[in-house]
């Protein structure tokens, strides 16, 4: 999957947090589905920004407070994505490269495996 850094930069600065959360999670879901169509992504904004990723019996979760989200959103175009993917990766989710440039932009060319 490919991503435009310029468009993401505009979105991160201009969109309200909840709209940006929807944008980020839609992008993440597209990437997950590209890796394996059986991935499921669930979101919750009741208390901060929470994401659950399921693949069969495997479950991964990410949570950011409203304050963390706001700081990351204003920091850099892919800062929110990077924080979420890192949390998921720390729990064992395999983050794959070679499916476009989205993941490379998220991690800035540096992957931690």
XYZ file of C-alpha atoms in Angstrom:
113
model
C 0.000 0.000 0.000
C 1.307 3.454 -0.834
C 0.819 6.623 1.189
C 1.366 10.288 0.430
C 3.450 12.027 3.062
C 2.323 15.453 1.908
C -1.387 14.604 2.106
C -0.888 12.877 5.454
C 0.893 15.967 6.752
C -2.048 18.175 5.823
C -4.509 15.695 7.355
C -2.607 15.419 10.630
C -2.580 19.185 11.078
C -6.107 19.967 9.866
C -8.330 17.085 10.994
C -9.933 16.864 14.440
C -8.589 13.952 16.520
C -11.593 11.655 16.004
C -11.610 12.185 12.232
C -7.862 11.598 12.088
C -8.312 8.419 14.170
C -10.817 7.162 11.585
C -8.365 8.024 8.790
C -5.408 6.296 10.460
C -7.346 3.163 11.381
C -8.830 2.875 7.874
C -5.293 3.052 6.453
C -4.072 0.450 8.950
C -6.959 -1.862 8.144
C -6.181 -1.641 4.416
C -2.562 -2.565 5.141
C -3.520 -5.473 7.375
C -5.954 -6.810 4.768
C -3.220 -6.573 2.142
C -1.045 -8.813 4.307
C -3.855 -11.262 5.087
C -7.558 -10.863 4.323
C -8.435 -12.590 7.619
C -7.162 -9.693 9.743
C -9.870 -7.838 11.666
C -9.461 -4.398 13.215
C -11.692 -3.027 15.958
C -11.637 0.507 17.324
C -12.907 2.165 20.486
C -12.834 5.842 21.448
C -14.649 5.564 24.779
C -11.530 6.269 26.840
C -8.745 7.467 24.572
C -7.942 5.733 21.302
C -7.914 1.949 21.404
C -7.355 -0.557 18.626
C -7.606 -4.335 18.650
C -6.238 -6.446 15.811
C -7.339 -10.042 15.458
C -5.969 -12.794 13.255
C -7.512 -16.111 14.102
C -6.764 -16.767 17.772
C -4.109 -14.048 17.920
C -5.039 -10.699 19.465
C -2.994 -7.520 19.569
C -3.996 -4.233 21.172
C -2.889 -0.621 21.163
C -4.053 2.225 23.356
C -3.196 5.910 23.377
C -4.627 8.512 25.704
C -6.259 11.601 24.218
C -3.201 13.626 25.278
C -0.751 11.168 23.680
C -2.806 11.096 20.489
C -2.978 14.884 20.280
C 0.777 15.267 20.804
C 1.626 12.579 18.249
C -0.862 13.913 15.695
C 0.768 17.341 15.816
C 4.315 15.935 15.831
C 4.763 14.416 12.342
C 2.522 12.933 9.634
C 3.073 9.273 10.605
C 3.828 9.622 14.340
C 0.472 8.197 15.428
C 0.785 5.248 13.048
C 4.337 4.545 14.253
C 3.270 4.504 17.919
C 0.403 2.114 17.203
C 2.407 -0.230 14.963
C 5.226 -0.328 17.537
C 2.801 -1.316 20.310
C 1.354 -4.057 18.105
C 4.792 -5.223 17.018
C 5.968 -5.461 20.653
C 3.122 -7.936 21.220
C 4.266 -10.121 18.332
C 2.391 -8.762 15.326
C 4.596 -9.226 12.278
C 4.938 -5.918 10.450
C 5.783 -6.716 6.840
C 7.522 -4.594 4.245
C 7.413 -4.846 0.467
C 3.715 -4.053 0.062
C 4.112 -0.429 -1.052
C 5.690 2.429 0.872
C 3.242 2.982 3.762
C 5.133 0.935 6.375
C 8.455 2.397 5.234
C 7.051 5.913 5.716
C 5.654 4.973 9.130
C 9.000 3.683 10.372
C 11.147 6.129 8.429
C 13.098 3.254 6.895
C 13.954 1.746 10.297
C 12.216 -1.460 11.282
C 12.587 -3.060 14.719
C 12.009 -6.796 14.549
